[in-house]
């Protein structure tokens, strides 16, 4: 299809301001990774099982399970983004766990058009769930 790229639009969940393109994608990934499976009414399969993994001591095998859950849930619920890099990082001196990730952003991926791609690196985000103490 010739013409302008159809970036998705939405609203910031905290401020109500309009979001466009990569900013909307970042918010969507945050929602996917912070929502437990069976938590969302009428869409019970939505989300990820990160919460159960984050309550464990961090070992190489747990880190691999975290990586797997991040990649699988993003691939299932976010057709516009393919993860190419993942890194667990320390977000605070207290050792709060965070995630730095990068990937390919396909603005029209939700329409099945993967011809347009842009490399995208998003800022580190804390790996916590709703209601967790900061």
N, CA, C and O atoms as a MOPAC input file, in Angstrom:
PM7 MOZYME 1SCF
protein

 N      0.84200 1    -1.17900 1     0.00000 1
 C      0.00000 1     0.00000 1     0.00000 1
 C      0.88700 1     1.24200 1     0.00000 1
 O      1.76000 1     1.39700 1     0.85400 1
 N      0.65500 1     2.10000 1    -0.94500 1
 C      1.41100 1     3.35200 1    -1.01300 1
 C      0.73700 1     4.38900 1    -0.11400 1
 O     -0.47700 1     4.36100 1     0.08600 1
 N      1.53500 1     5.28900 1     0.41700 1
 C      0.97300 1     6.34700 1     1.24600 1
 C      1.67500 1     6.42500 1     2.57900 1
 O      2.75100 1     5.85900 1     2.77400 1
 N      1.04900 1     7.13200 1     3.48800 1
 C      1.64000 1     7.37300 1     4.80100 1
 C      1.62500 1     6.10900 1     5.65000 1
 O      0.74500 1     5.26000 1     5.50900 1
 N      2.59700 1     6.00200 1     6.51700 1
 C      2.65800 1     4.88300 1     7.44800 1
 C      1.54800 1     5.06400 1     8.47700 1
 O      1.34200 1     6.16100 1     8.99700 1
 N      0.84900 1     3.99600 1     8.76100 1
 C     -0.27000 1     4.04700 1     9.70700 1
 C      0.22600 1     3.69400 1    11.10700 1
 O      0.10000 1     2.55500 1    11.55600 1
 N      0.79500 1     4.69300 1    11.79200 1
 C      1.24900 1     4.48800 1    13.16200 1
 C      0.02500 1     4.37100 1    14.06100 1
 O     -0.99900 1     5.01400 1    13.83000 1
 N      0.15000 1     3.55000 1    15.07200 1
 C     -0.97900 1     3.43200 1    15.98500 1
 C     -0.96000 1     4.58000 1    16.98100 1
 O      0.08700 1     5.16000 1    17.27100 1
 N     -2.11500 1     4.88800 1    17.48600 1
 C     -2.28800 1     5.97800 1    18.44000 1
 C     -3.00800 1     5.45900 1    19.66300 1
 O     -3.70500 1     4.44600 1    19.60400 1
 N     -2.83800 1     6.14500 1    20.75400 1
 C     -3.53100 1     5.77900 1    21.97600 1
 C     -3.35500 1     6.87400 1    23.00300 1
 O     -2.98400 1     8.00100 1    22.67400 1
 N     -3.62300 1     6.53300 1    24.24600 1
 C     -3.53700 1     7.50300 1    25.32700 1
 C     -2.62900 1     6.98600 1    26.42900 1
 O     -2.60700 1     5.78900 1    26.71900 1
 N     -1.88400 1     7.89000 1    27.03800 1
 C     -1.04400 1     7.55800 1    28.16700 1
 C     -1.95000 1     7.15400 1    29.32500 1
 O     -2.88300 1     7.87900 1    29.67000 1
 N     -1.67800 1     6.00500 1    29.91800 1
 C     -2.53100 1     5.48600 1    30.98700 1
 C     -2.49400 1     6.34900 1    32.24600 1
 O     -3.45100 1     6.32800 1    33.02000 1
 N     -1.41300 1     7.11300 1    32.47500 1
 C     -1.30100 1     7.94200 1    33.67000 1
 C     -1.80700 1     9.36800 1    33.44600 1
 O     -2.50000 1     9.92200 1    34.29900 1
 N     -1.46200 1     9.96100 1    32.30100 1
 C     -1.76000 1    11.38000 1    32.09200 1
 C     -2.93300 1    11.63900 1    31.15700 1
 O     -3.51900 1    12.72100 1    31.19000 1
 N     -3.27900 1    10.67800 1    30.33900 1
 C     -4.35400 1    10.87700 1    29.36900 1
 C     -3.90800 1    11.57300 1    28.09500 1
 O     -4.71900 1    11.81300 1    27.20100 1
 N     -2.61100 1    11.90100 1    28.00400 1
 C     -2.09900 1    12.54000 1    26.79700 1
 C     -2.02700 1    11.52400 1    25.66100 1
 O     -1.94200 1    10.31700 1    25.88900 1
 N     -2.06200 1    12.04100 1    24.43300 1
 C     -2.00300 1    11.15500 1    23.27000 1
 C     -0.61000 1    10.54500 1    23.13800 1
 O      0.39900 1    11.21000 1    23.37100 1
 N     -0.57500 1     9.27800 1    22.76200 1
 C      0.66900 1     8.58100 1    22.46100 1
 C      0.64600 1     8.17900 1    20.99800 1
 O     -0.41000 1     7.91800 1    20.42200 1
 N      1.83200 1     8.13400 1    20.41100 1
 C      1.93900 1     7.86600 1    18.98400 1
 C      3.14400 1     6.97000 1    18.74100 1
 O      4.21300 1     7.22100 1    19.29700 1
 N      3.00100 1     5.94300 1    17.93500 1
 C      4.12500 1     5.13100 1    17.48800 1
 C      4.86100 1     4.41100 1    18.59300 1
 O      4.25900 1     3.64500 1    19.34500 1
 N      6.17500 1     4.65100 1    18.70200 1
 C      7.04300 1     3.93200 1    19.63800 1
 C      6.65800 1     4.17600 1    21.09400 1
 O      6.80900 1     3.27700 1    21.92000 1
 N      6.17200 1     5.35000 1    21.42400 1
 C      5.75700 1     5.62100 1    22.80400 1
 C      4.57400 1     4.73600 1    23.18200 1
 O      4.50400 1     4.22900 1    24.30200 1
 N      3.65300 1     4.55300 1    22.25500 1
 C      2.50200 1     3.67800 1    22.49600 1
 C      2.96100 1     2.22400 1    22.61600 1
 O      2.44400 1     1.47000 1    23.44000 1
 N      3.91900 1     1.84300 1    21.80100 1
 C      4.48700 1     0.49900 1    21.86100 1
 C      5.12200 1     0.24300 1    23.23100 1
 O      4.91100 1    -0.81700 1    23.81900 1
 N      5.89500 1     1.20100 1    23.74000 1
 C      6.54700 1     1.05000 1    25.03800 1
 C      5.51500 1     0.86000 1    26.14700 1
 O      5.70000 1     0.02000 1    27.02800 1
 N      4.43300 1     1.63300 1    26.11100 1
 C      3.38100 1     1.48700 1    27.11900 1
 C      2.71700 1     0.11700 1    26.99500 1
 O      2.41200 1    -0.51800 1    28.00600 1
 N      2.49400 1    -0.33600 1    25.78000 1
 C      1.87200 1    -1.63600 1    25.54600 1
 C      2.72900 1    -2.77400 1    26.10300 1
 O      2.20700 1    -3.68500 1    26.74600 1
 N      4.03900 1    -2.72800 1    25.86000 1
 C      4.92900 1    -3.75200 1    26.39300 1
 C      4.90600 1    -3.74400 1    27.92100 1
 O      4.91000 1    -4.80100 1    28.55200 1
 N      4.88200 1    -2.55200 1    28.51000 1
 C      4.79100 1    -2.45100 1    29.96400 1
 C      3.52800 1    -3.09400 1    30.49800 1
 O      3.56100 1    -3.76900 1    31.52700 1
 N      2.41500 1    -2.89400 1    29.81200 1
 C      1.15000 1    -3.50400 1    30.23000 1
 C      1.20500 1    -5.02100 1    30.10200 1
 O      0.74000 1    -5.74400 1    30.98300 1
 N      1.77200 1    -5.49300 1    29.00600 1
 C      1.87700 1    -6.94600 1    28.80000 1
 C      2.70800 1    -7.57100 1    29.90500 1
 O      2.30100 1    -8.56800 1    30.50000 1
 N      3.87300 1    -6.99200 1    30.18600 1
 C      4.79900 1    -7.58700 1    31.13600 1
 C      4.38700 1    -7.39800 1    32.59000 1
 O      4.86900 1    -8.12900 1    33.45600 1
 N      3.51000 1    -6.44100 1    32.88600 1
 C      3.10000 1    -6.23000 1    34.28000 1
 C      1.74400 1    -6.85400 1    34.59700 1
 O      1.32700 1    -6.85200 1    35.75600 1
 N      1.05300 1    -7.38100 1    33.60400 1
 C     -0.25600 1    -7.99300 1    33.82200 1
 C     -0.09800 1    -9.50000 1    33.96100 1
 O      0.49800 1   -10.15200 1    33.10300 1
 N     -0.62400 1   -10.03800 1    35.02600 1
 C     -0.58600 1   -11.49400 1    35.22100 1
 C     -1.62500 1   -12.16500 1    34.33300 1
 O     -2.68800 1   -11.60700 1    34.06200 1
 N     -1.29900 1   -13.35900 1    33.89100 1
 C     -2.26500 1   -14.15900 1    33.13600 1
 C     -3.45800 1   -14.42300 1    34.04900 1
 O     -3.28600 1   -14.64500 1    35.24700 1
 N     -4.65300 1   -14.39900 1    33.49300 1
 C     -5.94300 1   -14.56900 1    34.19700 1
 C     -6.34900 1   -13.35100 1    35.01900 1
 O     -7.28100 1   -13.44400 1    35.81700 1
 N     -5.67800 1   -12.21200 1    34.84800 1
 C     -6.01200 1   -11.00900 1    35.60300 1
 C     -7.00600 1   -10.11900 1    34.85300 1
 O     -7.83400 1    -9.45600 1    35.47800 1
 N     -6.93200 1   -10.10000 1    33.54200 1
 C     -7.73600 1    -9.19100 1    32.74300 1
 C     -9.06100 1    -9.84700 1    32.36000 1
 O     -9.08100 1   -10.88100 1    31.69200 1
 N    -10.15400 1    -9.24400 1    32.78200 1
 C    -11.48100 1    -9.77200 1    32.49800 1
 C    -11.72500 1    -9.74400 1    30.99100 1
 O    -11.38100 1    -8.76900 1    30.32400 1
 N    -12.30100 1   -10.78200 1    30.47000 1
 C    -12.65000 1   -10.95200 1    29.05600 1
 C    -11.43400 1   -11.17700 1    28.15700 1
 O    -11.59100 1   -11.34800 1    26.94800 1
 N    -10.24400 1   -11.18100 1    28.71800 1
 C     -9.03600 1   -11.48600 1    27.95400 1
 C     -8.05000 1   -12.16800 1    28.92200 1
 O     -6.96700 1   -11.65800 1    29.20900 1
 N     -8.47000 1   -13.32500 1    29.40200 1
 C     -7.74800 1   -13.99400 1    30.47600 1
 C     -6.34100 1   -14.43500 1    30.08800 1
 O     -5.46900 1   -14.52500 1    30.95200 1
 N     -6.10400 1   -14.70600 1    28.82800 1
 C     -4.78200 1   -15.17900 1    28.39300 1
 C     -3.78400 1   -14.03700 1    28.24000 1
 O     -2.59600 1   -14.29400 1    28.04700 1
 N     -4.22900 1   -12.78000 1    28.32000 1
 C     -3.36200 1   -11.61900 1    28.13100 1
 C     -2.36700 1   -11.50300 1    29.27400 1
 O     -2.70100 1   -11.75700 1    30.43100 1
 N     -1.14300 1   -11.11800 1    28.94100 1
 C     -0.14300 1   -10.82300 1    29.95700 1
 C      1.02000 1   -11.78800 1    29.93600 1
 O      1.30500 1   -12.42700 1    28.92400 1
 N      1.69000 1   -11.88100 1    31.08100 1
 C      2.84600 1   -12.76200 1    31.20800 1
 C      2.88600 1   -13.32500 1    32.62400 1
 O      2.15000 1   -12.88300 1    33.50500 1
 N      3.75200 1   -14.30000 1    32.82300 1
 C      3.88800 1   -14.93500 1    34.12700 1
 C      5.16900 1   -14.47800 1    34.83500 1
 O      5.77800 1   -15.24300 1    35.58300 1
 N      5.57000 1   -13.22800 1    34.59400 1
 C      6.79700 1   -12.70600 1    35.20100 1
 C      6.71800 1   -12.62700 1    36.71400 1
 O      7.72200 1   -12.82600 1    37.39800 1
 N      5.55700 1   -12.34500 1    37.23500 1
 C      5.41500 1   -12.11000 1    38.67000 1
 C      5.89400 1   -13.31100 1    39.48900 1
 O      6.55100 1   -13.14600 1    40.51700 1
 N      5.56600 1   -14.50100 1    39.03300 1
 C      5.99700 1   -15.68100 1    39.78800 1
 C      7.51000 1   -15.86200 1    39.71200 1
 O      8.11500 1   -16.38400 1    40.64900 1
 N      8.13000 1   -15.43800 1    38.61000 1
 C      9.57500 1   -15.57400 1    38.46300 1
 C     10.33600 1   -14.52000 1    39.26300 1
 O     11.44500 1   -14.77400 1    39.73300 1
 N      9.74400 1   -13.34000 1    39.41600 1
 C     10.43900 1   -12.25300 1    40.11300 1
 C     10.48900 1   -12.45000 1    41.62600 1
 O     11.22200 1   -11.74500 1    42.31900 1
 N      9.71700 1   -13.39900 1    42.13700 1
 C      9.74100 1   -13.65000 1    43.57300 1
 C     10.83700 1   -14.65600 1    43.95300 1
 O     11.02500 1   -14.95100 1    45.13300 1
 N     11.55000 1   -15.17500 1    42.96600 1
 C     12.61600 1   -16.15100 1    43.20200 1
 C     13.96600 1   -15.44700 1    43.30600 1
 O     14.12700 1   -14.32500 1    42.82700 1
 N     14.93700 1   -16.11300 1    43.93700 1
 C     16.31100 1   -15.62500 1    43.91500 1
 C     16.81800 1   -15.71000 1    42.48800 1
 O     16.52600 1   -16.67100 1    41.77700 1
 N     17.57000 1   -14.71400 1    42.06800 1
 C     18.03800 1   -14.67000 1    40.68100 1
 C     19.22400 1   -15.60500 1    40.49300 1
 O     20.30500 1   -15.38500 1    41.03900 1
 N     18.99900 1   -16.64500 1    39.71400 1
 C     20.03700 1   -17.59200 1    39.32800 1
 C     20.08500 1   -17.60100 1    37.80400 1
 O     19.17400 1   -17.07100 1    37.16700 1
 N     21.10300 1   -18.17800 1    37.20700 1
 C     21.13000 1   -18.23500 1    35.74000 1
 C     19.89900 1   -18.91700 1    35.13800 1
 O     19.41200 1   -18.49200 1    34.09000 1
 N     19.39600 1   -19.95700 1    35.78100 1
 C     18.22200 1   -20.62900 1    35.23600 1
 C     16.96400 1   -19.75800 1    35.35800 1
 O     16.12500 1   -19.76500 1    34.45600 1
 N     16.82200 1   -19.01600 1    36.45000 1
 C     15.68500 1   -18.10000 1    36.60700 1
 C     15.80200 1   -16.95600 1    35.59800 1
 O     14.80100 1   -16.54400 1    35.01200 1
 N     17.02100 1   -16.44200 1    35.39100 1
 C     17.22400 1   -15.38000 1    34.39100 1
 C     16.80800 1   -15.86800 1    33.01300 1
 O     16.18500 1   -15.12000 1    32.26000 1
 N     17.13700 1   -17.09600 1    32.67300 1
 C     16.74300 1   -17.65100 1    31.37800 1
 C     15.22800 1   -17.77400 1    31.27300 1
 O     14.65600 1   -17.50100 1    30.21700 1
 N     14.57300 1   -18.18200 1    32.35600 1
 C     13.10400 1   -18.25300 1    32.35400 1
 C     12.48100 1   -16.85800 1    32.20800 1
 O     11.46500 1   -16.70400 1    31.53000 1
 N     13.08100 1   -15.85000 1    32.83600 1
 C     12.59600 1   -14.46900 1    32.69500 1
 C     12.72600 1   -14.02000 1    31.24600 1
 O     11.78100 1   -13.47800 1    30.67400 1
 N     13.89500 1   -14.24500 1    30.64900 1
 C     14.09300 1   -13.90000 1    29.23800 1
 C     13.05900 1   -14.59300 1    28.36400 1
 O     12.45800 1   -13.97300 1    27.48700 1
 N     12.85700 1   -15.87800 1    28.60700 1
 C     11.89500 1   -16.63600 1    27.81000 1
 C     10.49100 1   -16.05100 1    27.93400 1
 O      9.79800 1   -15.88000 1    26.93200 1
 N     10.07200 1   -15.74500 1    29.15500 1
 C      8.72900 1   -15.20000 1    29.37100 1
 C      8.56800 1   -13.83600 1    28.69700 1
 O      7.51200 1   -13.55000 1    28.13200 1
 N      9.59500 1   -13.00000 1    28.75100 1
 C      9.54600 1   -11.69200 1    28.09700 1
 C      9.39400 1   -11.83700 1    26.58300 1
 O      8.56800 1   -11.16200 1    25.96900 1
 N     10.19000 1   -12.71600 1    25.99100 1
 C     10.15900 1   -12.88600 1    24.53500 1
 C      8.84900 1   -13.50500 1    24.08600 1
 O      8.24700 1   -13.03800 1    23.12000 1
 N      8.40000 1   -14.53900 1    24.76300 1
 C      7.17100 1   -15.23000 1    24.36400 1
 C      5.95700 1   -14.31500 1    24.49400 1
 O      5.12900 1   -14.25400 1    23.58500 1
 N      5.84300 1   -13.60600 1    25.60900 1
 C      4.67700 1   -12.73700 1    25.79800 1
 C      4.69000 1   -11.55500 1    24.82600 1
 O      3.63500 1   -11.15400 1    24.33300 1
 N      5.86500 1   -10.99700 1    24.54400 1
 C      5.93500 1    -9.90400 1    23.56400 1
 C      5.56700 1   -10.41500 1    22.17100 1
 O      4.84600 1    -9.73700 1    21.43700 1
 N      6.04800 1   -11.59000 1    21.80200 1
 C      5.74100 1   -12.14400 1    20.48500 1
 C      4.25000 1   -12.46200 1    20.35500 1
 O      3.67200 1   -12.29800 1    19.28100 1
 N      3.63900 1   -12.90900 1    21.42900 1
 C      2.21900 1   -13.28200 1    21.38300 1
 C      1.29500 1   -12.07300 1    21.28900 1
 O      0.31500 1   -12.09900 1    20.54400 1
 N      1.60000 1   -11.00900 1    22.04300 1
 C      0.67400 1    -9.88800 1    22.17000 1
 C      1.10400 1    -8.62000 1    21.44400 1
 O      0.32100 1    -7.67300 1    21.37300 1
 N      2.29500 1    -8.56600 1    20.91400 1
 C      2.77300 1    -7.33800 1    20.27400 1
 C      3.33400 1    -7.64000 1    18.88600 1
 O      4.53700 1    -7.86200 1    18.74500 1
 N      2.47300 1    -7.65300 1    17.84900 1
 C      2.93300 1    -7.99500 1    16.49600 1
 C      3.82900 1    -6.93700 1    15.85800 1
 O      4.42600 1    -7.18400 1    14.81100 1
 N      3.92600 1    -5.78200 1    16.46700 1
 C      4.71900 1    -4.69900 1    15.88400 1
 C      6.15800 1    -4.66900 1    16.39000 1
 O      6.91600 1    -3.77400 1    16.01600 1
 N      6.55200 1    -5.62200 1    17.23000 1
 C      7.87200 1    -5.55800 1    17.85300 1
 C      8.48200 1    -6.94500 1    17.94300 1
 O      7.83100 1    -7.90100 1    18.36400 1
 N      9.73400 1    -7.03900 1    17.54500 1
 C     10.48900 1    -8.27700 1    17.68000 1
 C     11.71600 1    -7.96800 1    18.53000 1
 O     12.54700 1    -7.14400 1    18.14800 1
 N     11.83000 1    -8.62000 1    19.66700 1
 C     12.97200 1    -8.40900 1    20.55400 1
 C     14.23800 1    -8.97800 1    19.91900 1
 O     14.25200 1   -10.11300 1    19.44400 1
 N     15.29700 1    -8.17700 1    19.91800 1
 C     16.58800 1    -8.65100 1    19.41800 1
 C     17.65200 1    -8.63100 1    20.51500 1
 O     18.65900 1    -9.33200 1    20.41800 1
 N     17.43100 1    -7.83400 1    21.54900 1
 C     18.38700 1    -7.74800 1    22.66200 1
 C     17.63100 1    -7.64000 1    23.97700 1
 O     16.64800 1    -6.90600 1    24.08200 1
 N     18.09300 1    -8.37300 1    24.96800 1
 C     17.54400 1    -8.29800 1    26.31700 1
 C     18.70700 1    -8.27100 1    27.30000 1
 O     19.68900 1    -8.99300 1    27.13300 1
 N     18.59000 1    -7.43700 1    28.32000 1
 C     19.61900 1    -7.39800 1    29.35100 1
 C     18.96700 1    -7.06800 1    30.67900 1
 O     18.27500 1    -6.05700 1    30.80100 1
 N     19.18200 1    -7.91200 1    31.67000 1
 C     18.72600 1    -7.61000 1    33.01800 1
 C     19.73300 1    -6.65900 1    33.64400 1
 O     20.93800 1    -6.90100 1    33.58300 1
 N     19.25200 1    -5.58800 1    34.24000 1
 C     20.12000 1    -4.57600 1    34.82100 1
 C     19.64600 1    -4.24500 1    36.23100 1
 O     18.48500 1    -4.46100 1    36.57900 1
 N     20.56100 1    -3.72000 1    37.03300 1
 C     20.21700 1    -3.24700 1    38.36800 1
 C     19.74000 1    -1.80600 1    38.24100 1
 O     20.45500 1    -0.95800 1    37.70700 1
 N     18.53800 1    -1.52600 1    38.72800 1
 C     17.95400 1    -0.19400 1    38.58600 1
 C     18.26700 1     0.71700 1    39.76400 1
 O     18.26800 1     1.93900 1    39.61400 1
 N     18.53100 1     0.14300 1    40.93400 1
 C     18.79900 1     0.94900 1    42.12800 1
 C     19.95600 1     0.33000 1    42.89900 1
 O     20.37600 1    -0.79300 1    42.61800 1
 N     20.46200 1     1.07300 1    43.87100 1
 C     21.52200 1     0.54700 1    44.72000 1
 C     21.03400 1    -0.63900 1    45.54300 1
 O     21.82200 1    -1.49500 1    45.94400 1
 N     19.73500 1    -0.68200 1    45.78900 1
 C     19.15200 1    -1.78600 1    46.54600 1
 C     19.02600 1    -3.06300 1    45.73700 1
 O     18.66000 1    -4.10700 1    46.27600 1
 N     19.32600 1    -2.98900 1    44.44700 1
 C     19.31000 1    -4.18300 1    43.61300 1
 C     18.00800 1    -4.44900 1    42.90100 1
 O     17.80000 1    -5.56100 1    42.41700 1
 N     17.11300 1    -3.46400 1    42.81700 1
 C     15.86700 1    -3.67200 1    42.08200 1
 C     16.20100 1    -4.05000 1    40.64400 1
 O     17.06900 1    -3.44400 1    40.01600 1
 N     15.51700 1    -5.03700 1    40.14500 1
 C     15.80400 1    -5.57700 1    38.82400 1
 C     15.12100 1    -4.75400 1    37.73800 1
 O     13.96400 1    -4.35800 1    37.88200 1
 N     15.83200 1    -4.50600 1    36.66900 1
 C     15.28200 1    -3.78400 1    35.53800 1
 C     15.59400 1    -4.51000 1    34.25000 1
 O     16.30700 1    -5.51300 1    34.24100 1
 N     15.05600 1    -3.99700 1    33.17200 1
 C     15.21900 1    -4.61600 1    31.86900 1
 C     15.57200 1    -3.55900 1    30.84100 1
 O     14.90400 1    -2.53100 1    30.72800 1
 N     16.62900 1    -3.82700 1    30.09700 1
 C     16.98300 1    -2.99600 1    28.95000 1
 C     16.75800 1    -3.88100 1    27.73500 1
 O     17.24000 1    -5.01200 1    27.68100 1
 N     16.01900 1    -3.35500 1    26.75600 1
 C     15.74300 1    -4.18000 1    25.58600 1
 C     15.74100 1    -3.33700 1    24.32300 1
 O     15.52500 1    -2.12500 1    24.35100 1
 N     15.98400 1    -4.01000 1    23.23200 1
 C     15.96600 1    -3.37400 1    21.91300 1
 C     15.37700 1    -4.37500 1    20.93900 1
 O     15.32900 1    -5.57600 1    21.20700 1
 N     14.93300 1    -3.86400 1    19.80800 1
 C     14.33800 1    -4.75300 1    18.82700 1
 C     14.01800 1    -4.04300 1    17.53600 1
 O     14.44100 1    -2.91100 1    17.30000 1
 N     13.27000 1    -4.72300 1    16.71700 1
 C     12.79900 1    -4.15000 1    15.46500 1
 C     11.34200 1    -3.75100 1    15.62600 1
 O     10.51200 1    -4.54600 1    16.06600 1
 N     11.04500 1    -2.52800 1    15.27000 1
 C      9.69100 1    -1.98400 1    15.36600 1
 C      9.09800 1    -1.95000 1    13.96800 1
 O      9.65400 1    -1.33800 1    13.05700 1
 N      7.96400 1    -2.61500 1    13.81200 1
 C      7.23200 1    -2.64600 1    12.54600 1
 C      5.94500 1    -1.84800 1    12.73200 1
 O      4.97100 1    -2.38300 1    13.26200 1
 N      5.91400 1    -0.57000 1    12.30700 1
 C      4.75100 1     0.28100 1    12.57000 1
 C      3.43900 1    -0.28000 1    12.04100 1
 O      2.38100 1     0.00000 1    12.60500 1
 N      3.48700 1    -1.06800 1    10.96900 1
 C      2.26000 1    -1.62200 1    10.40300 1
 C      2.17300 1    -3.13800 1    10.61200 1
 O      1.46300 1    -3.83000 1     9.88200 1
 N      2.89400 1    -3.64200 1    11.60400 1
 C      2.89600 1    -5.06700 1    11.87500 1
 C      1.52500 1    -5.61700 1    12.21400 1
 O      1.23500 1    -6.77400 1    11.90800 1
 N      0.67700 1    -4.81800 1    12.83800 1
 C     -0.66200 1    -5.28900 1    13.19100 1
 C     -1.52000 1    -5.53300 1    11.96100 1
 O     -2.53900 1    -6.22000 1    12.04000 1
 N     -1.11300 1    -4.96700 1    10.80900 1
 C     -1.82000 1    -5.18700 1     9.54500 1
 C     -1.15600 1    -6.29300 1     8.71700 1
 O     -1.60100 1    -6.58800 1     7.60800 1
 N     -0.10000 1    -6.90000 1     9.24800 1
 C      0.61600 1    -7.93900 1     8.52000 1
 C      1.66400 1    -7.40300 1     7.56500 1
 O      2.22100 1    -8.16000 1     6.77100 1
 N      1.94300 1    -6.10400 1     7.63000 1
 C      2.94100 1    -5.48800 1     6.75800 1
 C      4.25300 1    -5.36800 1     7.53900 1
 O      4.37800 1    -4.54800 1     8.44900 1
 N      5.22900 1    -6.20500 1     7.16400 1
 C      6.51700 1    -6.19400 1     7.83900 1
 C      7.61600 1    -5.64400 1     6.93300 1
 O      8.79700 1    -5.91200 1     7.15300 1
 N      7.22600 1    -4.87600 1     5.91400 1
 C      8.18500 1    -4.27400 1     4.99200 1
 C      8.89000 1    -3.07500 1     5.60800 1
 O     10.05600 1    -2.81600 1     5.30900 1
 N      8.19100 1    -2.34700 1     6.46200 1
 C      8.74400 1    -1.15000 1     7.09500 1
 C      9.24500 1    -1.54700 1     8.47900 1
 O      8.46900 1    -2.01000 1     9.31600 1
 N     10.54600 1    -1.36600 1     8.72100 1
 C     11.11300 1    -1.72600 1    10.02200 1
 C     12.07500 1    -0.64300 1    10.48000 1
 O     12.74900 1    -0.00500 1     9.67200 1
 N     12.12600 1    -0.45200 1    11.77600 1
 C     13.06100 1     0.50800 1    12.36300 1
 C     13.66600 1    -0.10700 1    13.60300 1
 O     12.95800 1    -0.69700 1    14.42000 1
 N     14.97200 1     0.02700 1    13.74800 1
 C     15.62700 1    -0.42200 1    14.97300 1
 C     15.18900 1     0.49000 1    16.11400 1
 O     15.12000 1     1.70900 1    15.95300 1
 N     14.89600 1    -0.09900 1    17.25400 1
 C     14.35700 1     0.67900 1    18.36200 1
 C     15.00200 1     0.20200 1    19.66500 1
 O     15.00700 1    -0.99300 1    19.96100 1
 N     15.53900 1     1.13600 1    20.43200 1
 C     16.05500 1     0.84800 1    21.76100 1
 C     15.24300 1     1.66600 1    22.75200 1
 O     15.20300 1     2.89400 1    22.67100 1
 N     14.60000 1     0.98600 1    23.67900 1
 C     13.76100 1     1.65700 1    24.66200 1
 C     14.54500 1     1.81300 1    25.96500 1
 O     15.42500 1     1.00100 1    26.25000 1
 N     14.24400 1     2.83300 1    26.75100 1
 C     14.97900 1     3.04500 1    28.00900 1
 C     14.71800 1     1.90800 1    28.99200 1
 O     13.68100 1     1.24800 1    28.91400 1
 N     15.65400 1     1.67300 1    29.92000 1
 C     15.45700 1     0.60400 1    30.91000 1
 C     14.17300 1     0.81500 1    31.70300 1
 O     13.81600 1     1.94100 1    32.04800 1
 N     13.49300 1    -0.28200 1    31.98300 1
 C     12.26200 1    -0.22400 1    32.77100 1
 C     12.41500 1    -1.12900 1    33.98900 1
 O     13.10700 1    -2.14500 1    33.91600 1
 N     11.78200 1    -0.77800 1    35.10800 1
 C     11.83000 1    -1.66000 1    36.27200 1
 C     10.97200 1    -2.89100 1    36.04100 1
 O      9.87800 1    -2.79100 1    35.48500 1
 N     11.45100 1    -4.03300 1    36.45800 1
 C     10.65500 1    -5.26200 1    36.38500 1
 C      9.95000 1    -5.41600 1    37.71600 1
 O     10.48700 1    -6.01100 1    38.65000 1
 N      8.77900 1    -4.89300 1    37.79500 1
 C      7.95900 1    -4.99000 1    38.99600 1
 C      6.51900 1    -5.15600 1    38.54200 1
 O      6.23400 1    -5.04700 1    37.34900 1
 N      5.65000 1    -5.40600 1    39.42400 1
 C      4.25000 1    -5.56100 1    39.07600 1
 C      3.44600 1    -4.51000 1    39.80500 1
 O      3.91500 1    -3.85800 1    40.73800 1
 N      2.21400 1    -4.37200 1    39.34100 1
 C      1.32900 1    -3.38800 1    39.95400 1
 C      1.16000 1    -3.68700 1    41.44200 1
 O      0.91300 1    -4.82800 1    41.83300 1
 N      1.29100 1    -2.68100 1    42.23700 1
 C      1.11500 1    -2.84500 1    43.67300 1
 C      2.38300 1    -3.18400 1    44.43300 1
 O      2.36200 1    -3.28600 1    45.66000 1
 N      3.49400 1    -3.35900 1    43.71500 1
 C      4.74900 1    -3.69400 1    44.38400 1
 C      5.33000 1    -2.45200 1    45.03500 1
 O      5.18400 1    -1.34900 1    44.51000 1
 N      5.97400 1    -2.61900 1    46.15300 1
 C      6.61800 1    -1.49600 1    46.82400 1
 C      7.82700 1    -1.05300 1    46.02500 1
 O      8.60800 1    -1.88300 1    45.56100 1
 N      7.98500 1     0.25700 1    45.86000 1
 C      9.09900 1     0.77100 1    45.05400 1
 C     10.35100 1     0.90500 1    45.87300 1
 O     11.38600 1     1.32300 1    45.35500 1

